[in-house]
Short mmCIF file of C-alpha atoms in Angstrom, two decimals:
data_model
loop_
_atom_site.label_atom_id
_atom_site.label_comp_id
_atom_site.label_asym_id
_atom_site.label_seq_id
_atom_site.Cartn_x
_atom_site.Cartn_y
_atom_site.Cartn_z
CA MET A 1 -44.65 -150.35 -66.35
CA SER A 2 -46.76 -153.33 -67.21
CA HIS A 3 -49.93 -153.82 -69.19
CA SER A 4 -51.94 -152.42 -66.28
CA ASP A 5 -50.06 -149.13 -66.66
CA LEU A 6 -51.06 -148.63 -70.25
CA PRO A 7 -53.48 -145.80 -71.06
CA ALA A 8 -57.04 -146.92 -71.79
CA SER A 9 -57.23 -145.83 -75.41
CA LEU A 10 -56.26 -147.96 -78.42
CA TYR A 11 -55.39 -146.58 -81.88
CA THR A 12 -55.00 -147.78 -85.43
CA ALA A 13 -51.91 -146.79 -87.39
CA LYS A 14 -53.91 -144.12 -89.22
CA GLN A 15 -55.12 -142.65 -85.93
CA THR A 16 -51.59 -142.68 -84.50
CA ARG A 17 -50.33 -140.75 -87.51
CA ALA A 18 -53.17 -138.26 -86.90
CA LEU A 19 -51.94 -137.83 -83.33
CA ASP A 20 -48.44 -137.17 -84.68
CA ARG A 21 -49.70 -134.57 -87.12
CA THR A 22 -51.90 -132.87 -84.55
CA ALA A 23 -49.07 -132.72 -82.01
CA ILE A 24 -46.78 -131.13 -84.61
CA ALA A 25 -49.50 -128.67 -85.64
CA SER A 26 -49.88 -127.73 -81.98
CA GLY A 27 -46.32 -126.46 -81.92
CA VAL A 28 -44.15 -129.50 -81.07
CA PRO A 29 -41.57 -130.01 -83.89
CA GLY A 30 -41.56 -133.51 -85.36
CA PHE A 31 -37.86 -133.93 -84.68
CA LYS A 32 -38.44 -133.01 -81.02
CA LEU A 33 -41.00 -135.82 -80.79
CA MET A 34 -38.46 -138.15 -82.36
CA GLN A 35 -35.83 -137.13 -79.83
CA ARG A 36 -38.26 -137.72 -77.02
CA ALA A 37 -39.03 -141.18 -78.39
CA GLY A 38 -35.35 -142.07 -78.59
CA HIS A 39 -34.75 -140.82 -75.01
CA ALA A 40 -37.79 -142.84 -73.72
CA ALA A 41 -36.58 -146.06 -75.33
CA PHE A 42 -32.98 -145.56 -74.19
CA ASP A 43 -34.00 -144.85 -70.64
CA ARG A 44 -36.19 -148.00 -70.52
CA LEU A 45 -33.52 -150.27 -71.90
CA ARG A 46 -30.99 -149.00 -69.40
CA GLN A 47 -33.47 -149.61 -66.55
CA ARG A 48 -34.06 -153.20 -67.74
CA TRP A 49 -30.44 -154.03 -68.72
CA PRO A 50 -28.24 -151.68 -66.69
CA ASP A 51 -24.99 -153.57 -67.37
CA VAL A 52 -25.19 -153.55 -71.16
CA ARG A 53 -22.31 -151.58 -72.74
CA LYS A 54 -22.58 -152.69 -76.39
CA LEU A 55 -25.55 -152.06 -78.64
CA THR A 56 -26.40 -153.25 -82.12
CA LEU A 57 -29.02 -151.07 -83.87
CA LEU A 58 -30.74 -152.01 -87.11
CA CYS A 59 -32.46 -149.02 -88.68
CA GLY A 60 -34.65 -148.55 -91.72
CA GLY A 61 -35.09 -145.30 -93.64
CA GLY A 62 -38.34 -144.14 -92.07
CA ASN A 63 -39.21 -142.49 -88.79
CA ASN A 64 -38.73 -145.78 -86.96
CA GLY A 65 -35.12 -145.72 -88.10
CA GLY A 66 -34.93 -142.06 -87.03
CA ASP A 67 -35.87 -143.06 -83.49
CA GLY A 68 -32.99 -145.57 -83.70
CA PHE A 69 -30.56 -142.87 -84.76
CA VAL A 70 -31.44 -140.92 -81.67
CA VAL A 71 -30.79 -143.97 -79.49
CA ALA A 72 -27.38 -144.44 -81.20
CA VAL A 73 -26.38 -140.89 -80.40
CA LEU A 74 -27.45 -141.22 -76.75
CA ALA A 75 -25.64 -144.52 -76.38
CA GLN A 76 -22.37 -143.18 -77.82
CA ARG A 77 -22.57 -140.10 -75.60
CA LEU A 78 -22.76 -142.45 -72.62
CA GLY A 79 -19.63 -144.27 -73.74
CA MET A 80 -21.31 -147.37 -75.11
CA GLN A 81 -19.96 -149.28 -78.09
CA VAL A 82 -22.44 -148.72 -80.97
CA GLN A 83 -22.87 -150.89 -84.04
CA LEU A 84 -25.33 -149.07 -86.34
CA LEU A 85 -26.47 -151.13 -89.32
CA CYS A 86 -28.57 -149.30 -91.90
CA VAL A 87 -30.97 -151.48 -93.92
CA GLY A 88 -32.29 -150.41 -97.31
CA GLY A 89 -29.66 -150.52 -100.03
CA ASP A 90 -26.66 -148.54 -101.21
CA ASP A 91 -28.64 -145.31 -101.57
CA PHE A 92 -29.88 -145.49 -97.95
CA ALA A 93 -28.77 -142.01 -96.92
CA ALA A 94 -29.91 -140.37 -100.15
CA ARG A 95 -33.46 -141.64 -99.64
CA LEU A 96 -33.96 -140.21 -96.14
CA SER A 97 -36.40 -137.36 -95.66
CA GLY A 98 -38.28 -135.37 -92.99
CA GLU A 99 -37.52 -136.02 -89.35
CA ALA A 100 -35.49 -139.17 -90.19
CA LEU A 101 -33.16 -136.99 -92.28
CA GLN A 102 -32.84 -134.50 -89.41
CA ALA A 103 -31.94 -137.36 -87.05
CA TRP A 104 -29.41 -138.62 -89.59
CA GLU A 105 -27.75 -135.21 -89.89
CA TRP A 106 -27.58 -134.99 -86.08
CA LEU A 107 -26.02 -138.45 -86.06
CA GLN A 108 -23.29 -137.24 -88.41
CA THR A 109 -22.48 -134.23 -86.19
CA GLU A 110 -22.03 -136.67 -83.30
CA SER A 111 -19.62 -138.75 -85.40
CA VAL A 112 -21.50 -141.99 -84.85
CA ALA A 113 -20.06 -144.66 -87.16
CA TRP A 114 -22.47 -146.63 -89.34
CA GLN A 115 -22.47 -149.44 -91.93
CA LEU A 116 -24.83 -150.64 -94.57
CA TYR A 117 -26.37 -153.91 -93.47
CA ASN A 118 -24.83 -156.90 -95.25
CA GLU A 119 -25.64 -159.79 -92.88
CA GLN A 120 -22.51 -159.03 -90.88
CA PRO A 121 -22.21 -160.50 -87.35
CA PHE A 122 -23.77 -158.52 -84.52
CA THR A 123 -21.27 -157.19 -82.00
CA GLY A 124 -23.71 -155.84 -79.40
CA GLU A 125 -25.01 -157.38 -76.22
CA LEU A 126 -28.50 -156.11 -77.01
CA ILE A 127 -30.33 -155.36 -80.30
CA ILE A 128 -32.46 -152.28 -81.06
CA ASP A 129 -35.10 -152.89 -83.76
CA GLY A 130 -35.73 -149.69 -85.69
CA LEU A 131 -36.36 -151.34 -89.04
CA LEU A 132 -40.05 -150.89 -89.88
CA GLY A 133 -42.78 -148.86 -88.23
CA THR A 134 -46.57 -148.81 -88.48
CA GLY A 135 -46.69 -147.89 -92.16
CA ILE A 136 -45.82 -151.33 -93.55
CA SER A 137 -48.34 -153.01 -95.82
CA GLY A 138 -48.01 -156.47 -97.26
CA GLU A 139 -45.42 -159.06 -96.44
CA VAL A 140 -41.92 -158.05 -95.37
CA ARG A 141 -39.45 -158.18 -98.25
CA ASP A 142 -35.66 -158.37 -98.36
CA PRO A 143 -33.36 -157.02 -97.13
CA PHE A 144 -35.62 -156.45 -94.12
CA ARG A 145 -36.79 -160.06 -94.11
CA THR A 146 -33.21 -161.30 -93.88
CA ALA A 147 -32.38 -158.76 -91.16
CA ILE A 148 -35.37 -159.79 -89.08
CA LYS A 149 -34.48 -163.46 -89.36
CA GLN A 150 -30.91 -162.69 -88.22
CA ILE A 151 -32.23 -160.72 -85.24
CA ASN A 152 -34.42 -163.63 -84.21
CA ARG A 153 -31.53 -166.11 -84.50
CA ALA A 154 -29.08 -163.97 -82.56
CA GLY A 155 -30.06 -165.12 -79.10
CA LEU A 156 -29.73 -161.57 -77.75
CA PRO A 157 -32.27 -159.41 -75.93
CA VAL A 158 -34.22 -157.22 -78.33
CA VAL A 159 -35.88 -153.86 -77.80
CA ALA A 160 -38.42 -152.83 -80.50
CA LEU A 161 -39.06 -149.14 -81.12
CA ASP A 162 -42.82 -148.42 -81.34
CA ILE A 163 -43.69 -151.86 -82.76
CA PRO A 164 -41.76 -155.07 -83.57
CA SER A 165 -40.85 -154.86 -87.23
CA GLY A 166 -43.09 -157.04 -89.38
CA LEU A 167 -46.06 -157.01 -87.01
CA CYS A 168 -49.22 -155.37 -88.33
CA SER A 169 -50.11 -152.59 -85.91
CA ASP A 170 -53.80 -152.76 -86.81
CA THR A 171 -54.44 -156.53 -86.56
CA GLY A 172 -51.60 -158.15 -84.67
CA ALA A 173 -50.85 -160.38 -87.67
CA VAL A 174 -47.29 -161.25 -88.59
CA LEU A 175 -46.57 -160.04 -92.12
CA GLY A 176 -44.52 -163.05 -93.19
CA VAL A 177 -41.83 -162.57 -90.56
CA ALA A 178 -41.56 -160.30 -87.50
CA VAL A 179 -39.05 -159.39 -84.82
CA ARG A 180 -39.62 -161.27 -81.60
CA ALA A 181 -38.87 -158.59 -79.05
CA ASP A 182 -38.24 -158.88 -75.27
CA MET A 183 -39.45 -155.33 -74.82
CA THR A 184 -41.40 -152.93 -77.01
CA VAL A 185 -41.57 -149.21 -76.18
CA THR A 186 -44.50 -147.72 -78.04
CA PHE A 187 -45.05 -143.97 -78.46
CA ILE A 188 -47.95 -141.46 -78.40
CA GLY A 189 -50.72 -144.05 -78.88
CA VAL A 190 -51.02 -147.79 -78.01
CA LYS A 191 -51.36 -149.61 -81.31
CA ARG A 192 -54.17 -152.10 -81.06
CA GLY A 193 -52.32 -154.95 -82.83
CA LEU A 194 -49.70 -155.10 -80.07
CA LEU A 195 -52.24 -156.61 -77.69
CA THR A 196 -54.14 -159.25 -79.68
CA HIS A 197 -53.71 -162.19 -82.08
CA GLU A 198 -49.92 -162.74 -82.56
CA GLY A 199 -49.02 -159.34 -81.10
CA PRO A 200 -48.41 -160.43 -77.47
CA ALA A 201 -46.07 -163.20 -78.56
CA PHE A 202 -43.80 -160.81 -80.45
CA THR A 203 -44.12 -157.66 -78.34
CA GLY A 204 -42.66 -158.93 -75.08
CA GLU A 205 -43.00 -156.45 -72.23
CA LEU A 206 -45.02 -153.55 -73.54
CA LEU A 207 -44.15 -150.08 -72.29
CA PHE A 208 -45.72 -146.78 -73.32
CA ASP A 209 -44.52 -143.18 -73.49
CA GLY A 210 -46.82 -140.35 -74.50
CA LEU A 211 -43.87 -138.09 -75.40
CA ARG A 212 -45.43 -135.31 -73.36
CA VAL A 213 -48.18 -134.76 -75.93
CA SER A 214 -50.95 -132.61 -74.49
CA ASP A 215 -54.46 -133.85 -73.63
CA ASP A 216 -55.90 -131.48 -76.24
CA VAL A 217 -54.16 -133.52 -78.95
CA TYR A 218 -55.71 -136.77 -77.76
CA GLU A 219 -59.16 -135.17 -77.46
CA SER A 220 -59.07 -134.24 -81.15
CA VAL A 221 -58.45 -137.75 -82.52
CA ASP A 222 -60.91 -140.65 -82.47
CA VAL A 223 -59.92 -143.91 -80.74
CA ALA A 224 -60.22 -147.49 -82.07
CA GLY A 225 -61.22 -149.00 -78.74
CA PHE A 226 -60.39 -149.23 -75.06
CA ILE A 227 -58.29 -151.44 -72.79
CA THR A 228 -60.04 -152.87 -69.73
CA GLY A 229 -57.95 -152.48 -66.59
CA ALA A 230 -57.88 -152.75 -62.82
CA ASP A 231 -59.48 -149.30 -62.48
CA ASP A 232 -62.59 -150.65 -64.20
CA LEU A 233 -62.93 -153.28 -61.47
CA SER A 234 -63.14 -150.76 -58.63
CA HIS A 235 -65.52 -148.59 -60.65
CA LEU A 236 -67.89 -151.35 -61.73
CA LEU A 237 -67.78 -153.45 -58.53
CA PRO A 238 -67.76 -150.98 -55.62
CA PRO A 239 -67.90 -152.30 -52.03
CA ARG A 240 -71.23 -153.75 -50.98
CA SER A 241 -73.57 -151.99 -48.63
CA THR A 242 -73.70 -153.33 -45.07
CA THR A 243 -77.38 -154.10 -45.61
CA THR A 244 -76.85 -156.29 -48.69
CA HIS A 245 -78.65 -159.64 -48.79
CA LYS A 246 -78.57 -162.49 -51.22
CA GLY A 247 -81.58 -161.28 -53.10
CA ASP A 248 -79.69 -158.11 -53.97
CA CYS A 249 -76.89 -160.04 -55.64
CA GLY A 250 -78.85 -161.85 -58.32
CA HIS A 251 -79.80 -165.41 -59.25
CA VAL A 252 -77.86 -167.24 -61.93
CA LEU A 253 -79.29 -170.30 -63.66
CA VAL A 254 -76.66 -172.49 -65.34
CA ILE A 255 -78.15 -174.74 -68.03
CA GLY A 256 -75.97 -177.59 -69.33
CA GLY A 257 -74.11 -180.75 -68.47
CA ASP A 258 -75.35 -183.46 -70.84
CA THR A 259 -74.27 -187.04 -70.17
CA GLY A 260 -70.54 -187.20 -69.60
CA MET A 261 -70.12 -183.40 -69.48
CA GLY A 262 -71.49 -182.55 -66.04
CA GLY A 263 -68.24 -180.94 -64.92
CA ALA A 264 -68.65 -178.03 -67.31
CA ALA A 265 -71.91 -176.90 -65.71
CA ILE A 266 -70.44 -177.38 -62.21
CA MET A 267 -67.46 -175.18 -63.00
CA ALA A 268 -69.65 -172.44 -64.47
CA ALA A 269 -71.81 -172.52 -61.35
CA GLN A 270 -68.84 -172.37 -59.01
CA ALA A 271 -67.43 -169.41 -60.89
CA ALA A 272 -70.72 -167.59 -60.63
CA GLY A 273 -70.81 -168.12 -56.88
CA ARG A 274 -67.21 -167.11 -56.35
CA CYS A 275 -67.78 -163.89 -58.30
CA GLY A 276 -70.63 -162.81 -56.03
CA ALA A 277 -73.92 -164.15 -57.35
CA GLY A 278 -76.36 -164.37 -54.46
CA LEU A 279 -78.00 -167.56 -55.68
CA VAL A 280 -76.94 -170.20 -58.20
CA THR A 281 -79.14 -172.93 -59.66
CA VAL A 282 -77.89 -175.67 -62.01
CA ALA A 283 -80.25 -177.45 -64.43
CA THR A 284 -78.52 -180.53 -65.70
CA ARG A 285 -78.89 -184.27 -66.23
CA ALA A 286 -80.21 -186.05 -63.12
CA GLU A 287 -77.16 -188.34 -62.95
CA HIS A 288 -74.93 -185.35 -62.24
CA LEU A 289 -76.78 -184.11 -59.20
CA SER A 290 -74.78 -186.12 -56.64
CA ALA A 291 -71.49 -184.90 -58.03
CA LEU A 292 -72.73 -181.33 -58.24
CA LEU A 293 -73.97 -181.19 -54.63
CA SER A 294 -70.83 -182.83 -53.28
CA ARG A 295 -68.64 -180.42 -55.18
CA TYR A 296 -70.77 -177.28 -54.73
CA PRO A 297 -73.30 -177.76 -51.91
CA GLU A 298 -74.27 -174.06 -51.95
CA ALA A 299 -75.91 -174.47 -55.36
CA MET A 300 -79.50 -175.44 -55.94
CA ALA A 301 -79.62 -178.42 -58.29
CA VAL A 302 -82.35 -179.76 -60.55
CA GLY A 303 -82.38 -182.66 -62.95
CA VAL A 304 -84.28 -181.93 -66.11
CA ARG A 305 -85.35 -184.26 -68.93
CA SER A 306 -86.77 -181.69 -71.35
CA GLY A 307 -87.08 -177.99 -72.05
CA SER A 308 -90.55 -177.74 -70.59
CA GLU A 309 -89.25 -178.72 -67.17
CA LEU A 310 -87.00 -175.65 -67.19
CA GLU A 311 -89.78 -173.08 -67.17
CA PRO A 312 -90.31 -172.60 -63.42
CA PHE A 313 -86.58 -172.29 -62.81
CA ILE A 314 -86.14 -169.77 -65.62
CA GLU A 315 -88.84 -167.62 -64.09
CA ARG A 316 -86.96 -167.39 -60.76
CA ALA A 317 -83.59 -166.57 -62.34
CA ASP A 318 -82.18 -163.14 -63.22
CA VAL A 319 -79.69 -164.38 -65.84
CA LEU A 320 -79.28 -167.67 -67.75
CA VAL A 321 -75.87 -169.17 -68.53
CA VAL A 322 -76.50 -171.65 -71.36
CA GLY A 323 -73.98 -173.93 -72.98
CA PRO A 324 -71.39 -175.45 -70.66
CA GLY A 325 -71.53 -179.19 -71.47
CA LEU A 326 -74.91 -178.69 -73.14
CA GLY A 327 -74.16 -181.10 -76.03
CA LYS A 328 -75.65 -180.94 -79.52
CA ASN A 329 -78.32 -183.56 -79.13
CA ALA A 330 -82.09 -183.16 -78.73
CA TRP A 331 -81.83 -182.65 -74.96
CA GLY A 332 -79.52 -179.66 -75.31
CA GLU A 333 -81.49 -178.25 -78.18
CA GLN A 334 -84.74 -178.31 -76.20
CA LEU A 335 -83.10 -176.54 -73.24
CA LEU A 336 -81.59 -173.89 -75.45
CA MET A 337 -84.90 -173.24 -77.24
CA GLN A 338 -86.65 -172.84 -73.85
CA ALA A 339 -83.98 -170.39 -72.66
CA LEU A 340 -84.12 -168.37 -75.90
CA GLY A 341 -87.88 -168.03 -75.54
CA ALA A 342 -87.57 -166.42 -72.12
CA ASP A 343 -87.32 -162.69 -71.56
CA LYS A 344 -84.06 -162.97 -69.60
CA PRO A 345 -80.47 -161.91 -70.13
CA LEU A 346 -78.46 -164.79 -71.58
CA VAL A 347 -74.79 -165.82 -71.66
CA LEU A 348 -74.25 -168.28 -74.47
CA ASP A 349 -71.11 -170.39 -74.61
CA ALA A 350 -69.74 -173.67 -75.96
CA ASP A 351 -72.46 -175.97 -77.28
CA ALA A 352 -75.07 -173.22 -77.23
CA LEU A 353 -72.94 -171.55 -79.88
CA ASN A 354 -72.51 -174.78 -81.79
CA LEU A 355 -76.28 -175.16 -81.85
CA LEU A 356 -76.61 -171.61 -83.11
CA THR A 357 -74.38 -172.67 -86.00
CA LEU A 358 -76.42 -175.75 -86.72
CA ARG A 359 -79.77 -174.02 -86.40
CA ARG A 360 -79.27 -170.52 -87.80
CA GLU A 361 -82.87 -169.55 -86.94
CA PHE A 362 -81.91 -169.59 -83.26
CA GLY A 363 -79.82 -166.48 -83.95
CA GLN A 364 -82.95 -164.54 -84.72
CA ARG A 365 -84.28 -164.81 -81.16
CA ASN A 366 -83.62 -162.54 -78.21
CA GLY A 367 -80.36 -161.29 -79.77
CA GLU A 368 -80.36 -157.95 -78.00
CA ARG A 369 -80.27 -159.53 -74.55
CA TRP A 370 -77.54 -162.04 -74.93
CA VAL A 371 -73.75 -162.30 -74.69
CA ILE A 372 -72.07 -164.70 -77.03
CA THR A 373 -68.55 -165.88 -76.10
CA PRO A 374 -66.97 -167.84 -78.97
CA HIS A 375 -63.39 -168.86 -79.32
CA PRO A 376 -61.94 -168.42 -82.86
CA GLY A 377 -63.11 -171.85 -83.99
CA GLU A 378 -66.65 -171.28 -82.84
CA ALA A 379 -66.67 -167.72 -84.23
CA ALA A 380 -65.48 -168.96 -87.61
CA ARG A 381 -68.33 -171.45 -87.77
CA LEU A 382 -70.83 -168.74 -86.73
CA LEU A 383 -69.63 -166.47 -89.51
CA GLY A 384 -69.12 -169.20 -92.07
CA CYS A 385 -65.43 -168.40 -92.64
CA SER A 386 -62.06 -170.01 -91.95
CA VAL A 387 -60.28 -169.59 -88.63
CA ALA A 388 -57.26 -168.12 -90.45
CA GLY A 389 -59.45 -165.63 -92.23
CA LEU A 390 -61.14 -164.63 -88.99
CA GLN A 391 -57.82 -164.29 -87.07
CA ALA A 392 -56.35 -162.13 -89.84
CA ASP A 393 -58.49 -159.26 -88.56
CA ARG A 394 -60.01 -159.98 -85.18
CA PHE A 395 -61.29 -156.45 -84.82
CA ALA A 396 -63.38 -156.72 -87.99
CA ALA A 397 -64.52 -160.21 -86.94
CA VAL A 398 -65.93 -159.17 -83.53
CA VAL A 399 -67.79 -156.31 -85.18
CA GLU A 400 -69.22 -158.73 -87.75
CA LEU A 401 -70.24 -161.20 -85.01
CA GLN A 402 -72.13 -158.47 -83.17
CA ALA A 403 -73.82 -157.24 -86.34
CA ALA A 404 -74.93 -160.80 -87.19
CA PHE A 405 -76.14 -161.92 -83.75
CA GLY A 406 -76.82 -158.73 -81.75
CA GLY A 407 -76.23 -158.24 -78.07
CA VAL A 408 -72.61 -158.36 -76.98
CA ALA A 409 -69.97 -160.44 -78.78
CA LEU A 410 -66.80 -161.58 -77.05
CA LEU A 411 -64.13 -163.06 -79.32
CA LYS A 412 -61.83 -165.02 -77.05
CA GLY A 413 -58.15 -165.63 -77.48
CA PRO A 414 -55.00 -163.61 -76.68
CA GLY A 415 -56.25 -160.04 -76.38
CA SER A 416 -59.94 -161.00 -76.16
CA LEU A 417 -62.20 -158.45 -77.84
CA SER A 418 -65.76 -157.47 -76.93
CA PHE A 419 -68.15 -155.28 -78.88
CA ASP A 420 -71.67 -154.21 -78.10
CA GLY A 421 -72.41 -152.27 -81.27
CA ASP A 422 -70.96 -149.07 -79.80
CA ALA A 423 -67.62 -149.46 -78.01
CA LEU A 424 -64.91 -152.02 -78.56
CA HIS A 425 -62.91 -153.24 -75.55
CA LEU A 426 -59.69 -155.31 -75.42
CA ASN A 427 -58.64 -157.48 -72.51
CA PRO A 428 -54.88 -157.49 -71.87
CA THR A 429 -54.86 -160.21 -69.14
CA GLY A 430 -54.31 -163.95 -69.54
CA ASN A 431 -51.53 -166.37 -70.41
CA PRO A 432 -50.87 -169.65 -72.27
CA GLY A 433 -51.79 -171.69 -69.17
CA MET A 434 -55.41 -171.02 -70.08
CA ALA A 435 -55.11 -173.42 -73.02
CA SER A 436 -56.88 -176.18 -71.12
CA GLY A 437 -60.41 -177.55 -70.88
CA GLY A 438 -63.05 -175.79 -68.81
CA MET A 439 -61.70 -172.25 -69.02
CA GLY A 440 -64.62 -171.07 -71.13
CA ASP A 441 -67.09 -172.61 -68.68
CA VAL A 442 -65.56 -170.60 -65.82
CA LEU A 443 -65.70 -167.41 -67.92
CA SER A 444 -69.39 -167.86 -68.72
CA GLY A 445 -70.12 -168.22 -65.01
CA VAL A 446 -68.14 -165.08 -64.24
CA ILE A 447 -70.01 -163.00 -66.79
CA GLY A 448 -73.32 -164.39 -65.60
CA ALA A 449 -72.56 -163.43 -61.98
CA LEU A 450 -71.67 -159.89 -62.98
CA ILE A 451 -74.88 -159.44 -64.95
CA ALA A 452 -76.83 -160.85 -61.96
CA GLN A 453 -75.26 -158.19 -59.75
CA GLY A 454 -76.55 -155.40 -61.94
CA LEU A 455 -73.78 -154.72 -64.49
CA SER A 456 -74.80 -154.11 -68.07
CA ALA A 457 -74.09 -156.93 -70.49
CA ALA A 458 -71.28 -154.92 -72.10
CA ASP A 459 -69.64 -154.09 -68.78
CA ALA A 460 -70.06 -157.62 -67.43
CA THR A 461 -68.45 -159.07 -70.56
CA ARG A 462 -65.39 -156.84 -70.61
CA LEU A 463 -64.85 -156.98 -66.85
CA GLY A 464 -65.51 -160.74 -66.82
CA ALA A 465 -62.81 -161.26 -69.44
CA TRP A 466 -60.38 -159.13 -67.44
CA LEU A 467 -61.13 -161.00 -64.17
CA HIS A 468 -60.81 -164.37 -65.85
CA GLY A 469 -57.41 -163.54 -67.35
CA ALA A 470 -56.19 -161.76 -64.19
CA ALA A 471 -57.08 -164.83 -62.10
CA ALA A 472 -55.09 -167.02 -64.50
CA ASP A 473 -52.14 -164.59 -64.30
CA ARG A 474 -52.15 -164.83 -60.50
CA SER A 475 -52.30 -168.59 -60.63
CA ALA A 476 -49.41 -168.66 -63.14
CA ALA A 477 -47.34 -166.40 -60.87
CA LEU A 478 -47.75 -168.96 -58.08
CA TYR A 479 -47.45 -172.25 -59.93
CA GLY A 480 -46.50 -171.60 -63.57
CA THR A 481 -48.57 -171.91 -66.74
CA ARG A 482 -48.13 -175.57 -67.58
CA GLY A 483 -50.75 -177.75 -65.90
CA MET A 484 -53.09 -174.92 -65.02
CA GLN A 485 -56.66 -176.07 -64.53
CA ALA A 486 -59.87 -174.08 -64.84
CA THR A 487 -60.76 -174.65 -61.21
CA ASP A 488 -57.42 -173.13 -60.16
CA LEU A 489 -58.94 -169.75 -61.05
CA LEU A 490 -61.79 -169.95 -58.54
CA ALA A 491 -59.88 -168.88 -55.42
CA GLN A 492 -58.15 -166.09 -57.33
CA LEU A 493 -61.48 -164.81 -58.69
CA ARG A 494 -62.83 -164.40 -55.17
CA LEU A 495 -59.85 -162.33 -54.17
CA LEU A 496 -60.03 -160.19 -57.29
CA VAL A 497 -63.72 -159.28 -57.04
CA ASN A 498 -63.04 -158.12 -53.50
CA GLY A 499 -60.12 -155.92 -54.62
CA LEU A 500 -57.55 -158.10 -52.88
#
């Protein structure tokens, strides 16, 4: 199971606890759910590491530790060597309650040996993290902090139960220190923090098990958002009719490419064409026309000196992509003002967003028809906050961006988030190879092409982010992440939009 196999719904810790309570109220005992969780994790680790015969388990006193107790019993029954280390002080056993206590009592009947954690050496070939679950608030304190640091220094594969200890399940922030897992098996609901901010770096391979909870339970609890996946691609971009012509596929106008930055506009235009736009026009500095036409002869190219020269080209376009290489000088400002004054869908990126920051009155125009695509630095400037403050809760930040500027907001970064004022979507695709210049320009062209082909701004944004990351993932699978260039995505994008 990979990210593409995850269910579509995302949950906060509070919503996940509501799923637990509702499942129990429906007639499934809490200890039965805990046993199912332990079985699911144990089965997955055996599939991934079939030759492992020695386990070290670190368990806290909550239900996360209870899941670990179940794994310990299953491992011993299979003849594995089990080192069970209990973290939480000398009165560890006396403080257990609920399902964790039931699991502990079961552990005793199975004669599984255990020790209080005291920084002793690990004897296992693989570590199970059952220290802290989704209920943690504030920074991790000792002895858990010390145990987590020892896990991360051990150099052994790590399986986290439900969530890596120390990772905030709601935001993806590390609470001082967190377990860096090779695999995380999460239960009942996918916690939204696993897939954004620092979550992907600590989660490793993310697997899900619903513990056989019924659909009725899920229907009774609200969700925090949705994961965009491959199924959305086939739904939103069905095969074209045999009678389709270029006029049916939309006309994208890319506006940008100030002196010395012509490549940004060219890449956005190429991405729009590769993702299916019927026509692409680029309005840029005249000195870039030769390079543009030699690189992308299918595009229509126009050199413009001022915003007023844009008007006839805006009228012919279905969607405007504004910002790649636009610059922050008078030329770029004039072009942006002309675009904002048109009654056209807009995709605003890069310097268009920087100009919005410099000229806040721009943000009062046409806000319901645009998509803004800031990275964390741009988003922090738009909201007038620090990058660290914004990243501390990306979910709140994307909602605030949309409230302030209207339309659809896409907050880029690991686990990119989009919000249209109604539904929040998270994109699970992408990799560190995308940390190179021009990636945002390609993304803006992708989103513009999808809007031109008839997708709503919200659907074009979430699917565009998925396609962009998926193309990078395919490129990384072929050539690795280091040295990846934005133009490497173009061939993969064409394959993806055709379902290949």
